[in-house]
Amino acid sequence: MKKLKIFPKTFLYTLSLMLIIILLSHTLIYFLMPWAYNYQQKKALETDAARLVQQITMTRPEERLNCVAEFAAKWTANISIDYEDFTYHMDLLKVETDAAPSPDGKVEVTIIGHATEAGVEISLEENPLGGADFFKVEQGFADGAGSITAIVSRQHIEDAASAVLMILPFTAILCAIISILFALAYSRMFTTPIRQINAATEQMRELEPAAHCPNDRQDEMGMLADNVNSLYQTLLSTIQTLEQEVEKVEAADMQKSNFLRAASHELKTPVTAVSAMLENMILGVGKYKDRDTYLTKCKALTDRLVQMIKEILDASRAEFAGAQEQTDFLIADALETVMEPYQITAKAKGITVNVELEESFTVHLPQGMIEKAISNILANAVSYTKPGGMIDISCKGRQLVIENECTPIPSEHLAHIFEPFYRPDYGRDRASGGNGLGLYLVSMILKSLDISYSFTPSENINGMSFQISF
């Protein structure tokens, strides 16, 4: 039974239960019906006998015969009544006549009365019915003036019981057929949604996106289908999120690897140069005998190394900008904190800086990291703006916009502008330009804080525009 599928198992369980109920019910009918019918008839006979006593007591002598005849005819009884000076006797249990029923279905009987010492004895001859099994009821009058004795055949009870018992096999077979049909219908109705859910979960196991449990029910089975569908959608969403996170982690790992390779390459060049100059100065080779000149160059290279290492460390810390303490501050305040040195540099180059912060707004972020990002953007703008050019800084809505006049960066360079150590080299070289980490650091900070940004050619001036949307 454990190896059967749910449909045959449900069918067999349901059919077995219904057959057991049919067997028990028919067995109870077989044993209890005759007893119950017999008990009911006995109670009814006792009630009618008590009513007859009351009728004889309350009616006139000439009307008593009708009451006795009605009782005897109803029960097909032998009845003897002794009351005051009258004796009534009716014998309907003898079959001593060939009287045929009249056209209306009635059998004519003869009631005979004759005088006795105690009064008049009335008897009913030529009884059409009879039997061997009887009820006997005795009922006394309340005033002690007489008694009633009635004997009633139980033949009609036995006939009824025989008729019922005769049809029990047919009813049992009919109920069994109905049970089989009902068990099939119930099993199909009960197992269909389960099979549908099972088929759908088979598809879900293969992670088919279109897998779905059909549901047109409002009961617990419908709730189960809804829960399975909801669980599967949550699972697909979780898998998709995990895949995206895996892609992000892989991209971050690749970015770190590229960063380390680029950093090692960028550091190797000045380190190699310093090492070569120091070695040549120690050996006193050629022009390197002029140690003062080359010590100054070594100092400049080591300063460049220190600055590069500092920027590399800042870039590594930028990944965790979101974990730093966040406070409420005005973007205008952050700009004011970092702008002063760049305004001095811009003035020295003849660059005009226009600042419009009337729409300044408050943000809840790590202020130090935001100031670091803005500082690098300003440094980039001042470095690339041509002498006599212009830099515009403004707040529009919840967006900070920094635009500078310069040669617009072609799209092929913009695709790599946020990569570490990437330099488009517009008028700058490695000696006078930056290390290519400024915009990379800005990108790392803003991504860590989940802040959207863009760096595109400006629509207002001939140059570039950096927009940060808070």
CSV table of C-alpha atoms in Angstrom, one decimal:
chain,number,residue,atom,x,y,z
A,1,MET,CA,0.0,0.0,0.0
A,2,LYS,CA,2.9,2.4,0.8
A,3,LYS,CA,4.2,2.0,-2.8
A,4,LEU,CA,0.9,2.9,-4.4
A,5,LYS,CA,0.4,6.3,-5.9
A,6,ILE,CA,-1.9,8.8,-4.2
A,7,PHE,CA,-4.9,8.2,-6.6
A,8,PRO,CA,-5.3,4.4,-6.2
A,9,LYS,CA,-4.4,4.8,-2.5
A,10,THR,CA,-7.1,7.4,-2.0
A,11,PHE,CA,-9.6,5.3,-4.0
A,12,LEU,CA,-8.9,2.2,-2.0
A,13,TYR,CA,-9.1,3.9,1.4
A,14,THR,CA,-12.3,5.7,0.4
A,15,LEU,CA,-14.0,2.6,-1.0
A,16,SER,CA,-13.0,0.5,1.9
A,17,LEU,CA,-14.4,3.0,4.4
A,18,MET,CA,-17.7,3.2,2.5
A,19,LEU,CA,-18.0,-0.6,2.1
A,20,ILE,CA,-17.4,-1.0,5.9
A,21,ILE,CA,-20.2,1.6,6.5
A,22,ILE,CA,-22.5,-0.3,4.1
A,23,LEU,CA,-21.8,-3.6,5.8
A,24,LEU,CA,-22.3,-2.3,9.3
A,25,SER,CA,-25.5,-0.4,8.3
A,26,HIS,CA,-27.0,-3.5,6.6
A,27,THR,CA,-26.0,-5.7,9.5
A,28,LEU,CA,-27.7,-3.3,12.0
A,29,ILE,CA,-30.8,-3.2,9.8
A,30,TYR,CA,-30.9,-7.0,9.7
A,31,PHE,CA,-30.7,-7.4,13.5
A,32,LEU,CA,-32.3,-4.2,14.8
A,33,MET,CA,-35.2,-3.6,12.3
A,34,PRO,CA,-37.4,-6.5,13.5
A,35,TRP,CA,-36.8,-5.6,17.1
A,36,ALA,CA,-37.5,-1.9,16.6
A,37,TYR,CA,-40.6,-2.6,14.6
A,38,ASN,CA,-41.8,-5.1,17.2
A,39,TYR,CA,-41.2,-2.6,20.0
A,40,GLN,CA,-43.0,0.2,18.1
A,41,GLN,CA,-46.0,-2.0,17.4
A,42,LYS,CA,-46.2,-3.2,21.0
A,43,LYS,CA,-46.2,0.4,22.3
A,44,ALA,CA,-48.9,1.4,19.8
A,45,LEU,CA,-51.0,-1.7,20.9
A,46,GLU,CA,-50.7,-0.7,24.5
A,47,THR,CA,-51.7,2.9,23.7
A,48,ASP,CA,-54.7,1.8,21.7
A,49,ALA,CA,-55.8,-0.6,24.5
A,50,ALA,CA,-55.6,2.2,27.0
A,51,ARG,CA,-57.6,4.4,24.7
A,52,LEU,CA,-60.2,1.6,24.2
A,53,VAL,CA,-60.6,1.4,28.0
A,54,GLN,CA,-61.3,5.1,28.1
A,55,GLN,CA,-63.8,4.9,25.2
A,56,ILE,CA,-65.8,2.1,26.8
A,57,THR,CA,-65.8,3.9,30.1
A,58,MET,CA,-67.1,7.1,28.6
A,59,THR,CA,-69.6,5.9,25.9
A,60,ARG,CA,-73.1,4.5,26.1
A,61,PRO,CA,-73.6,0.7,26.1
A,62,GLU,CA,-75.0,0.7,22.5
A,63,GLU,CA,-71.9,2.5,21.2
A,64,ARG,CA,-69.4,0.3,22.8
A,65,LEU,CA,-69.7,-2.4,20.2
A,66,ASN,CA,-68.4,0.0,17.5
A,67,CYS,CA,-65.3,0.9,19.6
A,68,VAL,CA,-64.5,-2.8,20.2
A,69,ALA,CA,-65.1,-3.6,16.5
A,70,GLU,CA,-62.8,-0.8,15.4
A,71,PHE,CA,-60.0,-2.0,17.7
A,72,ALA,CA,-60.3,-5.6,16.6
A,73,ALA,CA,-60.4,-4.7,12.9
A,74,LYS,CA,-57.4,-2.4,13.2
A,75,TRP,CA,-55.2,-5.0,14.9
A,76,THR,CA,-56.8,-8.2,13.6
A,77,ALA,CA,-57.1,-9.3,17.2
A,78,ASN,CA,-58.9,-11.7,19.5
A,79,ILE,CA,-60.3,-9.4,22.2
A,80,SER,CA,-62.3,-10.2,25.3
A,81,ILE,CA,-63.8,-7.4,27.4
A,82,ASP,CA,-65.7,-7.8,30.7
A,83,TYR,CA,-67.2,-4.6,31.8
A,84,GLU,CA,-70.2,-4.2,34.2
A,85,ASP,CA,-72.9,-6.5,32.8
A,86,PHE,CA,-71.5,-6.8,29.4
A,87,THR,CA,-69.0,-9.2,27.8
A,88,TYR,CA,-67.5,-8.6,24.4
A,89,HIS,CA,-65.6,-11.2,22.5
A,90,MET,CA,-64.2,-10.9,19.0
A,91,ASP,CA,-62.0,-13.6,17.4
A,92,LEU,CA,-60.3,-12.4,14.2
A,93,LEU,CA,-57.3,-14.8,14.3
A,94,LYS,CA,-59.2,-17.9,13.0
A,95,VAL,CA,-59.4,-18.7,9.3
A,96,GLU,CA,-62.7,-20.4,8.9
A,97,THR,CA,-64.1,-18.9,5.8
A,98,ASP,CA,-63.7,-18.7,2.1
A,99,ALA,CA,-65.2,-15.2,2.0
A,100,ALA,CA,-63.9,-13.2,-0.9
A,101,PRO,CA,-63.3,-9.5,-0.8
A,102,SER,CA,-65.9,-7.2,-2.2
A,103,PRO,CA,-65.2,-5.0,-5.2
A,104,ASP,CA,-64.0,-2.2,-2.9
A,105,GLY,CA,-61.4,-4.6,-1.3
A,106,LYS,CA,-63.3,-5.2,1.9
A,107,VAL,CA,-64.1,-8.6,3.4
A,108,GLU,CA,-67.5,-9.2,4.9
A,109,VAL,CA,-67.5,-10.6,8.4
A,110,THR,CA,-70.3,-11.6,10.7
A,111,ILE,CA,-70.6,-10.4,14.3
A,112,ILE,CA,-72.7,-12.7,16.5
A,113,GLY,CA,-74.0,-11.8,19.9
A,114,HIS,CA,-75.8,-14.2,22.4
A,115,ALA,CA,-76.9,-13.9,26.0
A,116,THR,CA,-74.9,-15.4,28.8
A,117,GLU,CA,-75.4,-15.4,32.6
A,118,ALA,CA,-73.1,-12.4,32.9
A,119,GLY,CA,-74.8,-10.5,30.0
A,120,VAL,CA,-74.4,-10.5,26.3
A,121,GLU,CA,-71.4,-12.2,24.6
A,122,ILE,CA,-70.6,-10.9,21.2
A,123,SER,CA,-68.2,-12.8,18.9
A,124,LEU,CA,-66.9,-12.2,15.4
A,125,GLU,CA,-66.8,-15.3,13.2
A,126,GLU,CA,-65.3,-16.0,9.7
A,127,ASN,CA,-61.9,-14.2,10.3
A,128,PRO,CA,-59.9,-13.6,7.0
A,129,LEU,CA,-56.4,-13.4,8.7
A,130,GLY,CA,-54.5,-15.5,11.2
A,131,GLY,CA,-51.0,-16.4,12.6
A,132,ALA,CA,-49.1,-18.4,15.1
A,133,ASP,CA,-47.1,-15.6,16.8
A,134,PHE,CA,-48.9,-13.1,19.0
A,135,PHE,CA,-48.9,-10.1,21.2
A,136,LYS,CA,-51.0,-10.3,24.3
A,137,VAL,CA,-52.1,-7.2,26.1
A,138,GLU,CA,-54.2,-7.0,29.3
A,139,GLN,CA,-55.7,-3.7,30.5
A,140,GLY,CA,-57.9,-3.2,33.6
A,141,PHE,CA,-60.5,-0.5,34.1
A,142,ALA,CA,-59.6,2.2,36.5
A,143,ASP,CA,-62.8,1.6,38.6
A,144,GLY,CA,-62.1,-2.1,38.8
A,145,ALA,CA,-65.3,-2.9,37.0
A,146,GLY,CA,-63.7,-5.1,34.4
A,147,SER,CA,-60.7,-5.8,32.2
A,148,ILE,CA,-59.6,-6.1,28.5
A,149,THR,CA,-57.5,-9.0,27.1
A,150,ALA,CA,-56.3,-8.8,23.5
A,151,ILE,CA,-54.2,-11.1,21.5
A,152,VAL,CA,-52.7,-9.7,18.3
A,153,SER,CA,-50.9,-11.6,15.5
A,154,ARG,CA,-47.3,-10.6,14.8
A,155,GLN,CA,-47.5,-12.1,11.3
A,156,HIS,CA,-47.5,-8.7,9.6
A,157,ILE,CA,-44.3,-7.7,11.5
A,158,GLU,CA,-42.6,-10.9,10.3
A,159,ASP,CA,-43.8,-10.3,6.8
A,160,ALA,CA,-42.4,-6.8,6.8
A,161,ALA,CA,-39.1,-8.0,8.3
A,162,SER,CA,-38.9,-10.7,5.6
A,163,ALA,CA,-39.6,-8.2,2.9
A,164,VAL,CA,-36.9,-5.9,4.2
A,165,LEU,CA,-34.4,-8.7,4.6
A,166,MET,CA,-35.2,-9.9,1.1
A,167,ILE,CA,-34.2,-6.5,-0.5
A,168,LEU,CA,-31.0,-6.1,1.7
A,169,PRO,CA,-28.7,-7.9,-0.8
A,170,PHE,CA,-30.0,-5.7,-3.6
A,171,THR,CA,-29.5,-2.5,-1.6
A,172,ALA,CA,-26.1,-3.6,-0.6
A,173,ILE,CA,-25.1,-4.2,-4.2
A,174,LEU,CA,-26.5,-0.9,-5.3
A,175,CYS,CA,-24.8,0.9,-2.4
A,176,ALA,CA,-21.5,-0.8,-3.4
A,177,ILE,CA,-21.8,0.4,-7.0
A,178,ILE,CA,-22.6,3.9,-5.8
A,179,SER,CA,-19.6,3.8,-3.4
A,180,ILE,CA,-17.3,2.7,-6.2
A,181,LEU,CA,-18.4,5.6,-8.4
A,182,PHE,CA,-18.3,8.1,-5.5
A,183,ALA,CA,-14.8,6.9,-4.5
A,184,LEU,CA,-13.6,7.3,-8.1
A,185,ALA,CA,-15.0,10.8,-8.3
A,186,TYR,CA,-13.8,11.8,-4.9
A,187,SER,CA,-10.3,10.4,-5.5
A,188,ARG,CA,-10.0,12.2,-8.8
A,189,MET,CA,-11.3,15.5,-7.3
A,190,PHE,CA,-8.9,15.2,-4.3
A,191,THR,CA,-5.8,14.1,-6.1
A,192,THR,CA,-6.0,16.3,-9.2
A,193,PRO,CA,-4.7,19.4,-7.5
A,194,ILE,CA,-2.0,17.4,-5.8
A,195,ARG,CA,-0.9,15.9,-9.1
A,196,GLN,CA,-0.9,19.4,-10.7
A,197,ILE,CA,1.2,20.7,-7.8
A,198,ASN,CA,3.6,17.7,-8.2
A,199,ALA,CA,4.0,18.3,-11.9
A,200,ALA,CA,4.6,22.0,-11.3
A,201,THR,CA,7.2,21.3,-8.6
A,202,GLU,CA,9.0,18.9,-11.1
A,203,GLN,CA,9.3,21.9,-13.4
A,204,MET,CA,10.4,24.1,-10.5
A,205,ARG,CA,13.1,21.6,-9.6
A,206,GLU,CA,14.5,22.2,-13.1
A,207,LEU,CA,14.2,26.0,-12.4
A,208,GLU,CA,12.0,26.6,-15.4
A,209,PRO,CA,10.9,30.3,-15.2
A,210,ALA,CA,7.4,29.6,-16.5
A,211,ALA,CA,6.7,26.9,-13.9
A,212,HIS,CA,3.4,27.6,-12.1
A,213,CYS,CA,0.9,25.7,-9.9
A,214,PRO,CA,-2.6,26.1,-11.4
A,215,ASN,CA,-5.1,27.2,-8.8
A,216,ASP,CA,-8.8,27.7,-9.0
A,217,ARG,CA,-9.6,26.6,-5.4
A,218,GLN,CA,-10.2,28.6,-2.2
A,219,ASP,CA,-9.4,25.8,0.3
A,220,GLU,CA,-6.2,24.7,1.9
A,221,MET,CA,-5.1,23.0,-1.3
A,222,GLY,CA,-5.5,26.4,-3.1
A,223,MET,CA,-3.5,28.0,-0.3
A,224,LEU,CA,-0.8,25.4,-0.7
A,225,ALA,CA,-0.6,26.1,-4.5
A,226,ASP,CA,-0.4,29.9,-3.8
A,227,ASN,CA,2.4,29.3,-1.2
A,228,VAL,CA,4.3,27.1,-3.6
A,229,ASN,CA,4.1,29.7,-6.3
A,230,SER,CA,5.1,32.5,-3.9
A,231,LEU,CA,8.0,30.4,-2.6
A,232,TYR,CA,9.2,29.6,-6.2
A,233,GLN,CA,9.0,33.3,-7.2
A,234,THR,CA,11.0,34.2,-4.1
A,235,LEU,CA,13.5,31.5,-4.9
A,236,LEU,CA,13.9,32.7,-8.5
A,237,SER,CA,14.3,36.3,-7.2
A,238,THR,CA,16.9,35.1,-4.6
A,239,ILE,CA,18.8,33.1,-7.3
A,240,GLN,CA,18.7,36.2,-9.6
A,241,THR,CA,20.0,38.4,-6.8
A,242,LEU,CA,22.7,35.9,-5.9
A,243,GLU,CA,23.8,35.7,-9.5
A,244,GLN,CA,23.9,39.5,-9.7
A,245,GLU,CA,25.9,39.5,-6.4
A,246,VAL,CA,28.2,36.8,-7.8
A,247,GLU,CA,28.7,38.9,-10.9
A,248,LYS,CA,29.4,42.0,-8.8
A,249,VAL,CA,31.9,40.0,-6.7
A,250,GLU,CA,33.6,38.6,-9.8
A,251,ALA,CA,33.7,42.1,-11.3
A,252,ALA,CA,35.1,43.5,-8.0
A,253,ASP,CA,37.7,40.7,-7.8
A,254,MET,CA,38.7,41.4,-11.4
A,255,GLN,CA,38.8,45.1,-10.7
A,256,LYS,CA,41.1,44.5,-7.7
A,257,SER,CA,43.3,42.3,-9.7
A,258,ASN,CA,43.5,44.8,-12.4
A,259,PHE,CA,44.1,47.5,-9.8
A,260,LEU,CA,46.9,45.6,-8.2
A,261,ARG,CA,48.6,44.9,-11.6
A,262,ALA,CA,48.3,48.5,-12.6
A,263,ALA,CA,49.5,49.7,-9.2
A,264,SER,CA,52.5,47.4,-9.3
A,265,HIS,CA,53.3,48.6,-12.8
A,266,GLU,CA,52.9,52.3,-11.8
A,267,LEU,CA,55.1,51.8,-8.7
A,268,LYS,CA,57.7,49.8,-10.5
A,269,THR,CA,58.7,52.6,-12.8
A,270,PRO,CA,59.7,55.3,-10.3
A,271,VAL,CA,61.2,52.6,-7.9
A,272,THR,CA,63.3,51.3,-10.8
A,273,ALA,CA,64.4,54.8,-11.7
A,274,VAL,CA,65.3,55.7,-8.1
A,275,SER,CA,67.2,52.5,-7.7
A,276,ALA,CA,69.1,53.0,-11.0
A,277,MET,CA,70.1,56.6,-10.2
A,278,LEU,CA,71.2,55.7,-6.7
A,279,GLU,CA,73.3,52.7,-8.0
A,280,ASN,CA,74.9,54.9,-10.7
A,281,MET,CA,75.7,57.6,-8.1
A,282,ILE,CA,77.3,55.1,-5.8
A,283,LEU,CA,79.4,53.8,-8.7
A,284,GLY,CA,80.1,57.4,-9.9
A,285,VAL,CA,79.1,56.6,-13.4
A,286,GLY,CA,79.2,59.4,-15.9
A,287,LYS,CA,76.7,62.2,-15.3
A,288,TYR,CA,75.6,60.6,-12.0
A,289,LYS,CA,78.8,61.9,-10.4
A,290,ASP,CA,76.7,65.1,-10.0
A,291,ARG,CA,75.0,63.7,-7.0
A,292,ASP,CA,73.3,66.9,-5.9
A,293,THR,CA,71.3,67.1,-9.2
A,294,TYR,CA,70.3,63.4,-9.1
A,295,LEU,CA,69.5,63.4,-5.4
A,296,THR,CA,67.0,66.1,-6.1
A,297,LYS,CA,65.5,64.0,-8.9
A,298,CYS,CA,65.4,61.0,-6.5
A,299,LYS,CA,63.6,63.1,-3.9
A,300,ALA,CA,61.0,64.1,-6.5
A,301,LEU,CA,60.5,60.5,-7.5
A,302,THR,CA,60.1,59.3,-3.9
A,303,ASP,CA,57.6,62.2,-3.3
A,304,ARG,CA,55.7,60.9,-6.3
A,305,LEU,CA,55.8,57.4,-4.9
A,306,VAL,CA,54.5,58.6,-1.5
A,307,GLN,CA,51.7,60.5,-3.2
A,308,MET,CA,50.8,57.4,-5.3
A,309,ILE,CA,50.9,55.1,-2.3
A,310,LYS,CA,48.6,57.5,-0.4
A,311,GLU,CA,46.1,57.6,-3.3
A,312,ILE,CA,46.3,53.8,-3.5
A,313,LEU,CA,45.5,53.5,0.2
A,314,ASP,CA,42.6,56.1,-0.2
A,315,ALA,CA,41.2,54.0,-3.1
A,316,SER,CA,41.3,50.8,-1.0
A,317,ARG,CA,39.5,52.6,1.9
A,318,ALA,CA,36.9,54.0,-0.5
A,319,GLU,CA,35.4,50.5,-0.9
A,320,PHE,CA,34.2,50.8,2.7
A,321,ALA,CA,32.8,54.3,2.6
A,322,GLY,CA,29.3,53.0,3.3
A,323,ALA,CA,30.4,51.6,6.6
A,324,GLN,CA,31.6,54.9,8.0
A,325,GLU,CA,29.6,57.1,10.3
A,326,GLN,CA,26.9,59.1,8.5
A,327,THR,CA,25.8,62.6,9.5
A,328,ASP,CA,23.4,65.3,8.2
A,329,PHE,CA,25.2,68.2,6.4
A,330,LEU,CA,24.7,70.7,3.6
A,331,ILE,CA,26.3,70.1,0.3
A,332,ALA,CA,27.2,73.8,0.2
A,333,ASP,CA,29.2,73.3,3.5
A,334,ALA,CA,31.1,70.4,2.0
A,335,LEU,CA,32.0,72.4,-1.1
A,336,GLU,CA,33.1,75.4,1.0
A,337,THR,CA,35.4,73.1,3.0
A,338,VAL,CA,37.3,71.7,0.0
A,339,MET,CA,37.1,74.6,-2.5
A,340,GLU,CA,39.6,77.1,-1.1
A,341,PRO,CA,42.9,75.5,-2.4
A,342,TYR,CA,41.4,74.9,-5.8
A,343,GLN,CA,40.1,78.4,-6.1
A,344,ILE,CA,43.7,79.6,-5.4
A,345,THR,CA,45.1,77.3,-8.1
A,346,ALA,CA,42.3,78.3,-10.5
A,347,LYS,CA,43.1,82.0,-9.9
A,348,ALA,CA,46.8,81.4,-10.6
A,349,LYS,CA,45.8,79.9,-14.0
A,350,GLY,CA,43.4,82.6,-14.8
A,351,ILE,CA,40.4,80.3,-14.5
A,352,THR,CA,37.0,81.7,-13.5
A,353,VAL,CA,35.1,79.7,-10.9
A,354,ASN,CA,31.3,80.4,-10.8
A,355,VAL,CA,29.4,79.0,-7.8
A,356,GLU,CA,25.6,79.0,-7.5
A,357,LEU,CA,24.5,77.1,-4.4
A,358,GLU,CA,21.1,78.7,-3.7
A,359,GLU,CA,19.4,75.3,-4.1
A,360,SER,CA,21.8,73.6,-1.7
A,361,PHE,CA,20.3,70.6,0.1
A,362,THR,CA,21.0,68.4,3.1
A,363,VAL,CA,22.2,64.8,2.9
A,364,HIS,CA,22.8,62.0,5.4
A,365,LEU,CA,26.1,60.5,4.4
A,366,PRO,CA,29.8,60.2,5.6
A,367,GLN,CA,30.8,63.8,5.2
A,368,GLY,CA,34.6,63.1,4.9
A,369,MET,CA,34.1,60.7,2.0
A,370,ILE,CA,31.8,63.1,0.1
A,371,GLU,CA,34.3,65.9,0.6
A,372,LYS,CA,37.1,63.5,-0.7
A,373,ALA,CA,35.0,62.8,-3.8
A,374,ILE,CA,34.2,66.4,-4.5
A,375,SER,CA,37.8,67.4,-3.9
A,376,ASN,CA,39.0,64.9,-6.5
A,377,ILE,CA,36.4,66.1,-9.0
A,378,LEU,CA,37.5,69.8,-8.5
A,379,ALA,CA,41.2,68.8,-8.8
A,380,ASN,CA,40.4,67.0,-12.1
A,381,ALA,CA,38.4,70.1,-13.3
A,382,VAL,CA,41.2,72.6,-12.4
A,383,SER,CA,43.9,70.4,-13.9
A,384,TYR,CA,42.2,69.9,-17.2
A,385,THR,CA,40.7,73.4,-17.7
A,386,LYS,CA,42.7,75.6,-20.1
A,387,PRO,CA,44.1,78.8,-18.7
A,388,GLY,CA,41.5,81.6,-19.0
A,389,GLY,CA,38.7,79.0,-19.0
A,390,MET,CA,35.7,78.6,-16.7
A,391,ILE,CA,34.4,76.2,-14.1
A,392,ASP,CA,30.7,76.3,-13.1
A,393,ILE,CA,29.5,74.7,-9.8
A,394,SER,CA,25.7,74.6,-9.1
A,395,CYS,CA,23.0,72.7,-7.2
A,396,LYS,CA,19.9,71.7,-9.3
A,397,GLY,CA,17.2,69.9,-7.3
A,398,ARG,CA,19.2,67.3,-5.4
A,399,GLN,CA,21.9,67.2,-8.0
A,400,LEU,CA,25.4,68.7,-7.7
A,401,VAL,CA,26.8,69.7,-11.1
A,402,ILE,CA,30.5,70.6,-11.8
A,403,GLU,CA,31.3,71.7,-15.3
A,404,ASN,CA,34.6,72.9,-16.8
A,405,GLU,CA,35.8,74.3,-20.1
A,406,CYS,CA,38.2,71.8,-21.8
A,407,THR,CA,38.5,69.6,-24.8
A,408,PRO,CA,35.6,67.2,-24.6
A,409,ILE,CA,36.7,63.7,-23.9
A,410,PRO,CA,35.9,61.3,-26.8
A,411,SER,CA,33.5,58.4,-26.1
A,412,GLU,CA,36.3,55.8,-26.5
A,413,HIS,CA,38.1,57.4,-23.6
A,414,LEU,CA,35.0,58.0,-21.5
A,415,ALA,CA,34.5,54.2,-21.4
A,416,HIS,CA,37.7,53.9,-19.5
A,417,ILE,CA,37.8,57.1,-17.6
A,418,PHE,CA,37.0,55.6,-14.2
A,419,GLU,CA,39.6,52.8,-14.5
A,420,PRO,CA,42.6,53.0,-12.2
A,421,PHE,CA,45.7,54.7,-13.5
A,422,TYR,CA,43.9,55.6,-16.8
A,423,ARG,CA,45.0,59.0,-18.2
A,424,PRO,CA,43.6,60.6,-21.4
A,425,ASP,CA,46.7,62.9,-21.2
A,426,TYR,CA,45.2,66.1,-22.6
A,427,GLY,CA,48.2,68.4,-22.2
A,428,ARG,CA,49.6,66.4,-19.2
A,429,ASP,CA,52.3,63.8,-18.9
A,430,ARG,CA,53.3,61.5,-16.1
A,431,ALA,CA,55.7,64.1,-14.7
A,432,SER,CA,53.2,66.9,-14.4
A,433,GLY,CA,49.9,65.1,-14.5
A,434,GLY,CA,48.1,63.0,-11.9
A,435,ASN,CA,48.4,59.3,-11.2
A,436,GLY,CA,45.1,58.4,-12.9
A,437,LEU,CA,43.5,57.5,-9.5
A,438,GLY,CA,41.3,60.6,-8.9
A,439,LEU,CA,38.2,59.6,-10.9
A,440,TYR,CA,38.7,56.0,-9.9
A,441,LEU,CA,38.6,57.0,-6.2
A,442,VAL,CA,35.5,59.2,-6.9
A,443,SER,CA,33.8,56.2,-8.6
A,444,MET,CA,34.6,53.8,-5.7
A,445,ILE,CA,33.2,56.3,-3.1
A,446,LEU,CA,30.0,57.0,-4.9
A,447,LYS,CA,29.4,53.3,-5.7
A,448,SER,CA,30.0,52.3,-2.1
A,449,LEU,CA,27.4,54.9,-1.0
A,450,ASP,CA,25.0,53.8,-3.7
A,451,ILE,CA,24.9,57.3,-5.3
A,452,SER,CA,24.3,57.7,-9.0
A,453,TYR,CA,26.7,59.8,-11.0
A,454,SER,CA,27.6,60.6,-14.6
A,455,PHE,CA,30.5,62.2,-16.5
A,456,THR,CA,29.5,63.5,-19.9
A,457,PRO,CA,30.3,66.3,-22.4
A,458,SER,CA,28.5,69.5,-21.2
A,459,GLU,CA,25.5,70.9,-23.0
A,460,ASN,CA,26.1,74.4,-21.6
A,461,ILE,CA,29.8,75.0,-22.3
A,462,ASN,CA,32.5,73.5,-24.5
A,463,GLY,CA,33.8,71.0,-22.0
A,464,MET,CA,32.8,68.2,-19.6
A,465,SER,CA,30.1,68.0,-16.9
A,466,PHE,CA,30.1,65.8,-13.8
A,467,GLN,CA,26.7,65.3,-12.2
A,468,ILE,CA,26.1,63.6,-8.8
A,469,SER,CA,22.5,62.8,-7.9
A,470,PHE,CA,21.9,62.5,-4.1
